Coordinates of C-alpha atoms in Angstrom, one line a residue:
M1 CA -0.2 0.0 0.0
G2 CA 0.9 3.4 -0.8
D3 CA 2.5 6.1 1.9
K4 CA -0.1 7.5 4.6
T5 CA -1.4 11.0 3.6
K6 CA -0.1 13.7 5.7
A7 CA -1.6 17.1 6.0
H8 CA 0.2 20.3 7.6
E9 CA 0.5 23.7 7.4
F10 CA 3.7 25.4 6.0
H11 CA 5.3 29.1 6.9
L12 CA 7.3 30.4 3.9
P13 CA 8.0 32.8 1.7
L14 CA 6.2 33.3 -1.0
A15 CA 8.6 32.9 -3.5
K16 CA 9.9 29.5 -1.7
I17 CA 6.3 28.0 -2.7
T18 CA 7.3 27.9 -6.3
Q19 CA 10.6 25.8 -5.5
S20 CA 9.1 22.5 -4.7
A21 CA 9.3 19.5 -7.5
L22 CA 6.6 18.0 -5.7
N23 CA 2.7 18.4 -6.7
C24 CA 0.1 17.4 -4.2
P25 CA -3.3 18.7 -3.0
V26 CA -4.1 22.5 -1.7
R27 CA -6.3 23.5 1.3
Y28 CA -5.7 26.8 2.0
L29 CA -2.9 29.8 0.7
T30 CA -2.6 32.4 3.0
F31 CA -0.5 35.6 2.9
H32 CA 0.6 38.6 4.8
N33 CA 3.2 41.1 6.2
D34 CA 5.3 38.7 4.0
H35 CA 4.6 35.7 5.2
A36 CA 3.1 33.0 4.2
R37 CA 1.0 29.4 5.5
L38 CA 0.0 27.3 2.7
G39 CA -2.3 24.1 3.9
L40 CA -1.3 20.7 1.9
E41 CA -2.2 17.2 2.1
Y42 CA 0.2 14.6 1.0
S43 CA 2.0 11.4 1.1
G44 CA 5.8 10.1 1.3
A45 CA 8.6 12.9 0.8
T46 CA 7.5 16.9 2.9
P47 CA 7.1 19.0 -0.5
F48 CA 9.2 21.8 1.8
S49 CA 12.6 20.7 3.7
D50 CA 14.0 23.3 6.3
T51 CA 10.5 24.7 6.7
F52 CA 8.0 25.0 10.3
H53 CA 5.2 23.2 9.6
C54 CA 2.5 22.6 11.7
D55 CA -1.3 20.8 11.5
L56 CA -3.8 22.7 9.5
N57 CA -5.4 25.2 10.6
L58 CA -8.8 26.5 8.9
P59 CA -8.7 30.1 7.6
S60 CA -10.9 32.1 10.0
S61 CA -14.4 33.0 9.3
K62 CA -13.7 36.7 8.4
P63 CA -12.0 38.3 5.3
L64 CA -9.4 40.2 4.6
M65 CA -10.5 43.7 3.5
V66 CA -9.9 44.4 -0.3
Q67 CA -7.1 47.2 -0.6
S68 CA -5.6 46.6 -3.6
P69 CA -6.0 48.0 -6.6
W70 CA -6.2 44.6 -8.4
C71 CA -7.6 41.2 -7.5
L72 CA -7.2 37.8 -9.1
T73 CA -9.1 35.2 -7.9
L74 CA -8.2 31.3 -8.5
L75 CA -11.8 29.3 -8.4
S76 CA -10.2 25.3 -8.9
P77 CA -12.3 21.8 -8.5
A78 CA -8.9 20.6 -7.5
A79 CA -6.3 23.0 -6.4
S80 CA -3.1 21.2 -6.4
L81 CA 0.4 23.2 -5.9
D82 CA 0.9 22.6 -9.5
Q83 CA -1.7 25.5 -10.1
L84 CA -0.4 27.8 -7.1
Q85 CA 3.2 27.1 -8.5
R86 CA 2.5 27.7 -12.0
L87 CA 0.3 31.7 -10.9
I88 CA 2.8 32.9 -8.9
H89 CA 5.1 32.4 -11.4
F90 CA 2.7 34.2 -13.7
C91 CA 2.1 37.2 -11.6
A92 CA 6.0 37.1 -11.5
E93 CA 6.2 37.4 -15.3
Q94 CA 3.4 40.1 -15.7
N95 CA 5.4 42.1 -13.1
W96 CA 2.2 42.3 -10.9
C97 CA 3.1 42.4 -7.4
I98 CA 1.2 40.6 -4.3
D99 CA 0.1 42.0 -1.7
T100 CA -1.9 40.0 -0.1
I101 CA -3.6 36.3 -0.8
D102 CA -6.7 34.5 1.1
T103 CA -8.7 32.0 0.6
L104 CA -12.4 32.2 0.1
S105 CA -13.6 28.4 -0.6
Y106 CA -11.2 25.6 0.9
R107 CA -13.9 22.6 -0.1
R108 CA -12.0 20.1 -1.5
E109 CA -14.7 20.3 -4.5
C110 CA -14.1 23.9 -5.5
T111 CA -11.0 25.6 -3.7
V112 CA -11.0 29.9 -3.8
I113 CA -7.9 31.5 -3.6
R114 CA -8.3 35.2 -4.1
F115 CA -4.8 37.3 -5.1
Q116 CA -4.4 40.9 -4.9
F117 CA -1.9 43.0 -6.2
S118 CA -0.9 46.4 -7.2
A119 CA -0.1 46.6 -11.0
E120 CA 0.1 48.9 -13.9
L121 CA -1.4 47.0 -16.8
E122 CA -3.9 47.6 -19.2
F123 CA -7.3 45.6 -18.7
S124 CA -8.0 43.6 -21.6
P125 CA -4.9 42.0 -23.0
A126 CA -4.1 41.3 -18.7
R127 CA -8.0 39.3 -19.0
F128 CA -7.0 37.8 -22.3
A129 CA -3.2 36.4 -20.7
C130 CA -5.4 34.8 -17.9
L131 CA -7.8 33.3 -20.0
Q132 CA -4.9 31.5 -21.5
L133 CA -3.4 30.1 -18.5
A134 CA -7.0 29.2 -16.6
E135 CA -7.2 26.6 -20.0
E136 CA -3.7 25.3 -19.2
I137 CA -3.3 24.8 -16.1
G138 CA -7.3 23.9 -15.2
V139 CA -9.1 26.8 -13.5
D140 CA -11.0 29.3 -13.7
L141 CA -8.5 32.9 -13.1
V142 CA -11.0 36.4 -12.4
L143 CA -9.5 39.2 -13.5
Q144 CA -11.4 42.1 -11.5
E145 CA -10.9 45.8 -10.1
G146 CA -9.7 45.5 -6.1
P147 CA -13.3 47.9 -5.7
S148 CA -15.4 45.7 -7.6
Q149 CA -15.4 43.4 -4.9
R150 CA -18.0 43.8 -2.9
V151 CA -21.7 43.4 -3.0
P152 CA -23.3 44.6 -6.0
A153 CA -26.7 47.1 -5.2
L154 CA -28.4 45.8 -8.4
A155 CA -27.9 42.8 -10.2
G156 CA -29.0 42.2 -14.2
F157 CA -29.2 38.4 -15.2
D158 CA -30.2 36.9 -18.6
M159 CA -32.3 34.1 -18.3
D160 CA -32.1 31.2 -20.9
S161 CA -29.1 29.1 -20.2
T162 CA -28.2 32.0 -17.6
L163 CA -30.8 31.1 -15.1
I164 CA -32.2 28.5 -16.9
D165 CA -30.1 25.1 -18.6
A166 CA -32.4 25.9 -21.7
E167 CA -33.5 27.5 -24.6
V168 CA -37.1 27.9 -24.2
I169 CA -37.6 28.9 -27.6
D170 CA -35.5 25.5 -28.9
E171 CA -37.5 23.9 -26.4
L172 CA -40.6 24.9 -27.7
A173 CA -39.3 23.8 -31.3
K174 CA -38.7 20.3 -30.6
I175 CA -42.1 19.8 -29.6
T176 CA -43.3 20.6 -32.9
G177 CA -40.7 19.1 -34.9
I178 CA -38.4 22.0 -36.0
G179 CA -36.1 21.3 -33.2
E180 CA -32.6 21.3 -35.7
Q181 CA -34.0 24.2 -37.6
V182 CA -34.3 26.3 -34.8
V183 CA -31.9 25.2 -33.0
A184 CA -29.4 25.8 -35.6
I185 CA -30.4 29.6 -35.9
T186 CA -30.7 30.1 -31.6
E187 CA -27.0 28.6 -31.7
A188 CA -25.4 30.9 -34.5
A189 CA -27.0 34.3 -33.0
M190 CA -25.4 33.2 -29.6
R191 CA -22.3 33.1 -30.9
G192 CA -22.4 36.4 -32.5
E193 CA -23.0 35.6 -36.1
L194 CA -26.9 36.1 -37.0
D195 CA -28.4 39.6 -35.5
F196 CA -30.3 38.7 -32.9
R197 CA -33.7 40.9 -34.4
D198 CA -33.7 38.7 -37.6
S199 CA -32.5 35.5 -35.8
F200 CA -35.8 35.7 -33.0
K201 CA -38.3 36.8 -35.9
K202 CA -37.4 34.2 -37.9
R203 CA -37.7 31.4 -34.4
M204 CA -40.9 33.0 -34.0
A205 CA -42.6 32.7 -37.0
L206 CA -42.0 29.0 -37.2
L207 CA -43.6 28.7 -34.2
K208 CA -47.0 29.9 -35.1
G209 CA -49.8 27.9 -33.4
F210 CA -48.0 26.4 -30.5
S211 CA -50.8 26.0 -27.8
E212 CA -50.6 27.7 -24.9
Q213 CA -51.5 25.1 -23.0
R214 CA -48.2 23.8 -24.1
L215 CA -46.4 26.7 -22.8
A216 CA -47.7 26.5 -19.1
E217 CA -46.8 22.7 -18.8
I218 CA -43.1 23.7 -20.2
A219 CA -42.9 25.9 -17.6
Q220 CA -43.1 23.7 -14.8
Q221 CA -40.6 21.5 -16.8
L222 CA -37.5 24.0 -16.9
P223 CA -34.8 22.9 -15.7
L224 CA -32.7 25.8 -13.4
K225 CA -29.1 26.3 -13.5
E226 CA -26.6 25.0 -11.0
G227 CA -26.1 27.4 -8.0
A228 CA -29.1 29.8 -9.3
Q229 CA -31.7 29.8 -6.5
E230 CA -28.9 30.0 -3.8
L231 CA -27.3 33.5 -5.9
L232 CA -30.1 34.9 -5.8
H233 CA -31.5 34.2 -2.1
C234 CA -27.9 35.6 -1.0
L235 CA -28.6 38.7 -3.2
R236 CA -32.1 39.4 -1.5
E237 CA -30.3 38.8 1.7
L238 CA -27.6 41.2 1.4
G239 CA -29.9 43.6 0.0
C240 CA -29.2 43.5 -3.8
K241 CA -31.9 43.7 -6.5
T242 CA -32.2 41.6 -9.2
V243 CA -33.7 42.1 -12.8
I244 CA -33.7 39.2 -15.3
L245 CA -33.6 41.1 -18.8
S246 CA -34.4 38.4 -21.3
G247 CA -34.5 38.1 -24.9
G248 CA -36.9 34.9 -23.2
F249 CA -40.6 35.5 -23.1
T250 CA -42.2 37.4 -20.1
Y251 CA -44.3 34.0 -19.3
F252 CA -41.2 31.8 -18.4
A253 CA -39.5 34.7 -16.6
N254 CA -42.9 36.2 -14.9
F255 CA -43.4 31.5 -13.6
L256 CA -39.6 31.8 -12.5
Q257 CA -40.0 35.1 -10.4
R258 CA -43.3 34.1 -8.8
E259 CA -42.7 29.9 -8.5
R260 CA -38.7 29.9 -8.2
L261 CA -36.7 32.1 -8.0
A262 CA -36.0 35.8 -6.1
V263 CA -36.5 37.7 -8.4
D264 CA -37.0 41.5 -8.2
W265 CA -38.2 42.4 -11.9
V266 CA -38.1 40.8 -15.1
H267 CA -37.9 42.3 -19.1
A268 CA -38.2 40.1 -21.8
N269 CA -40.4 39.5 -25.0
Q270 CA -43.9 39.5 -24.9
L271 CA -45.5 35.9 -26.8
E272 CA -48.7 37.4 -28.9
F273 CA -52.0 34.6 -29.0
A274 CA -55.2 34.2 -31.0
E275 CA -57.8 31.9 -30.2
G276 CA -55.2 30.2 -27.4
A277 CA -52.0 29.7 -30.1
L278 CA -49.1 31.2 -31.1
T279 CA -49.8 33.9 -34.0
G280 CA -46.0 33.5 -35.2
E281 CA -46.0 37.5 -34.3
V282 CA -43.3 39.7 -32.5
I283 CA -44.6 42.3 -30.1
E284 CA -42.1 45.4 -30.2
P285 CA -40.0 46.3 -28.4
I286 CA -38.2 43.3 -29.5
V287 CA -35.2 42.5 -26.0
D288 CA -31.8 42.2 -27.9
G289 CA -28.3 42.9 -26.6
I290 CA -28.8 47.1 -27.2
R291 CA -32.2 46.8 -25.3
K292 CA -30.8 44.8 -22.5
R293 CA -28.2 47.1 -21.4
L294 CA -30.2 50.4 -21.7
L295 CA -32.9 48.3 -19.2
L296 CA -30.6 48.0 -16.7
A297 CA -28.9 51.4 -16.8
E298 CA -32.0 52.4 -16.7
T299 CA -32.8 50.2 -13.6
A300 CA -29.5 51.6 -12.3
K301 CA -30.8 55.2 -12.5
E302 CA -34.2 54.9 -11.2
M303 CA -32.5 53.5 -8.0
G304 CA -29.9 56.3 -8.0
L305 CA -27.1 54.3 -8.2
S306 CA -23.3 54.5 -10.1
L307 CA -22.6 52.1 -12.3
Q308 CA -20.1 50.6 -10.4
Q309 CA -22.4 49.8 -7.9
V310 CA -23.8 47.3 -10.9
V311 CA -23.3 44.0 -12.3
A312 CA -24.7 41.8 -14.9
I313 CA -24.8 38.0 -16.0
G314 CA -25.2 36.0 -18.7
D315 CA -23.8 33.4 -21.5
G316 CA -24.9 34.5 -25.3
A317 CA -24.0 36.9 -27.6
N318 CA -26.7 39.4 -26.9
D319 CA -25.1 39.4 -23.5
I320 CA -22.3 41.5 -24.6
P321 CA -24.1 45.3 -24.1
M322 CA -24.8 44.6 -20.5
L323 CA -21.8 42.8 -19.7
N324 CA -19.4 45.1 -20.6
L325 CA -22.0 48.4 -18.6
G326 CA -21.2 48.1 -15.0
A327 CA -18.4 46.6 -12.5
L328 CA -18.3 43.2 -13.3
G329 CA -19.8 41.1 -16.2
I330 CA -20.2 37.4 -15.7
A331 CA -20.1 35.4 -18.1
I332 CA -21.5 31.9 -17.1
H333 CA -20.5 28.8 -18.9
P334 CA -20.0 31.3 -22.3
K335 CA -19.7 30.3 -25.4
P336 CA -16.4 31.0 -27.3
K337 CA -17.3 34.4 -28.2
V338 CA -18.5 35.4 -25.1
R339 CA -15.4 34.2 -22.9
L340 CA -13.4 35.6 -25.4
E341 CA -15.0 39.4 -25.1
A342 CA -17.0 39.2 -21.4
P343 CA -14.7 40.8 -18.9
Q344 CA -15.0 38.3 -16.1
S345 CA -16.1 34.8 -16.6
I346 CA -17.0 31.6 -14.4
T347 CA -16.4 28.1 -16.8
R348 CA -16.2 25.5 -14.0
F349 CA -18.5 26.3 -11.6
G350 CA -22.5 27.5 -10.7
L351 CA -24.0 30.9 -10.6
D352 CA -23.3 30.5 -6.8
A353 CA -19.1 30.7 -7.3
A354 CA -20.0 34.8 -8.5
L355 CA -20.3 35.2 -4.2
Y356 CA -16.8 35.0 -4.3
L357 CA -16.4 38.0 -7.1
F358 CA -18.2 39.7 -4.1
G359 CA -16.0 39.2 -1.4
L360 CA -17.7 36.6 0.5
N361 CA -16.4 32.8 2.1
D362 CA -18.3 30.1 2.2
Q363 CA -18.6 31.1 6.1
Q364 CA -20.1 34.5 5.3
I365 CA -22.3 32.4 2.4
A366 CA -22.9 29.9 5.3
K367 CA -24.7 32.6 7.4
L368 CA -26.9 33.8 4.3
G369 CA -29.1 30.4 4.9
Q370 CA -30.4 28.4 2.2
P371 CA -33.4 29.4 -0.6

């Protein structure tokens, strides 16, 4: 049998973390006042010789204050020493001066480590470099301005493939037997290859005659995106207002608000019926990407908020305008084009992982309770 697994906290300079040739699971990392504490699980040889170590001492329930101009958050489904080493090397190569590090989640299935750093950087190329490294080491890396690490006052959400794990218009088409045709139009629009307004009108025309009774049945069956209920519940508990801004339909968004999700307001497209069935026509104005951004900005203005108190979350090309509006624009499980253009993105976790980008840790999230 193999060596017995050991778990220890190592006290060492941050630079020394990159010097071990061994790889092993990471439980946590903190760095403050030039002193690093690294929690590891390992078997066999000690990863760091001539270094003080003790039993694991999990981080405190209160995160460090954000005082640096930038934050880089690592979210890993299986955090490893190799991932940390690559990230520390990366920061050094970029001339990013690491000020502090703390761990927001030390669950084995989701370890979240936040780096605060000082640097003069151009956001877009820096974000792209982070995306490349994230792909190489199998994590999410989220770059954001330090002041944006706070709970927003207003959060705008796309609905289809963001709050729910489906594109409603595609589900309607599958039932009517024209699924492949409509799905192809939807995917092209979400990738940004087709104008959303034109694609929306084409898809609606194909759905002429769909019964209102079947719509009610479908609404009951819509699968929620992982973490959607948890995120919206926590935002409500924290006093943040939320709004659905959807190129989908008010019929389904209102159902979600009424029955399943803690949402304050809804803006989406209205369906036109005649004799209990869809007419295939659209009711203007269509909620496309530009209108989503406009509605989110108008909502913030009505609330007396600055855009630095606003965040947006979506997944498709028609979400890009609103994702670039406020303090954060988080693409959740995004299409490739959106991942390249959105300011922030989460690809390996559910919606509730956004809470870490608002500066919360697991202990604080747990105190907010379950939905």
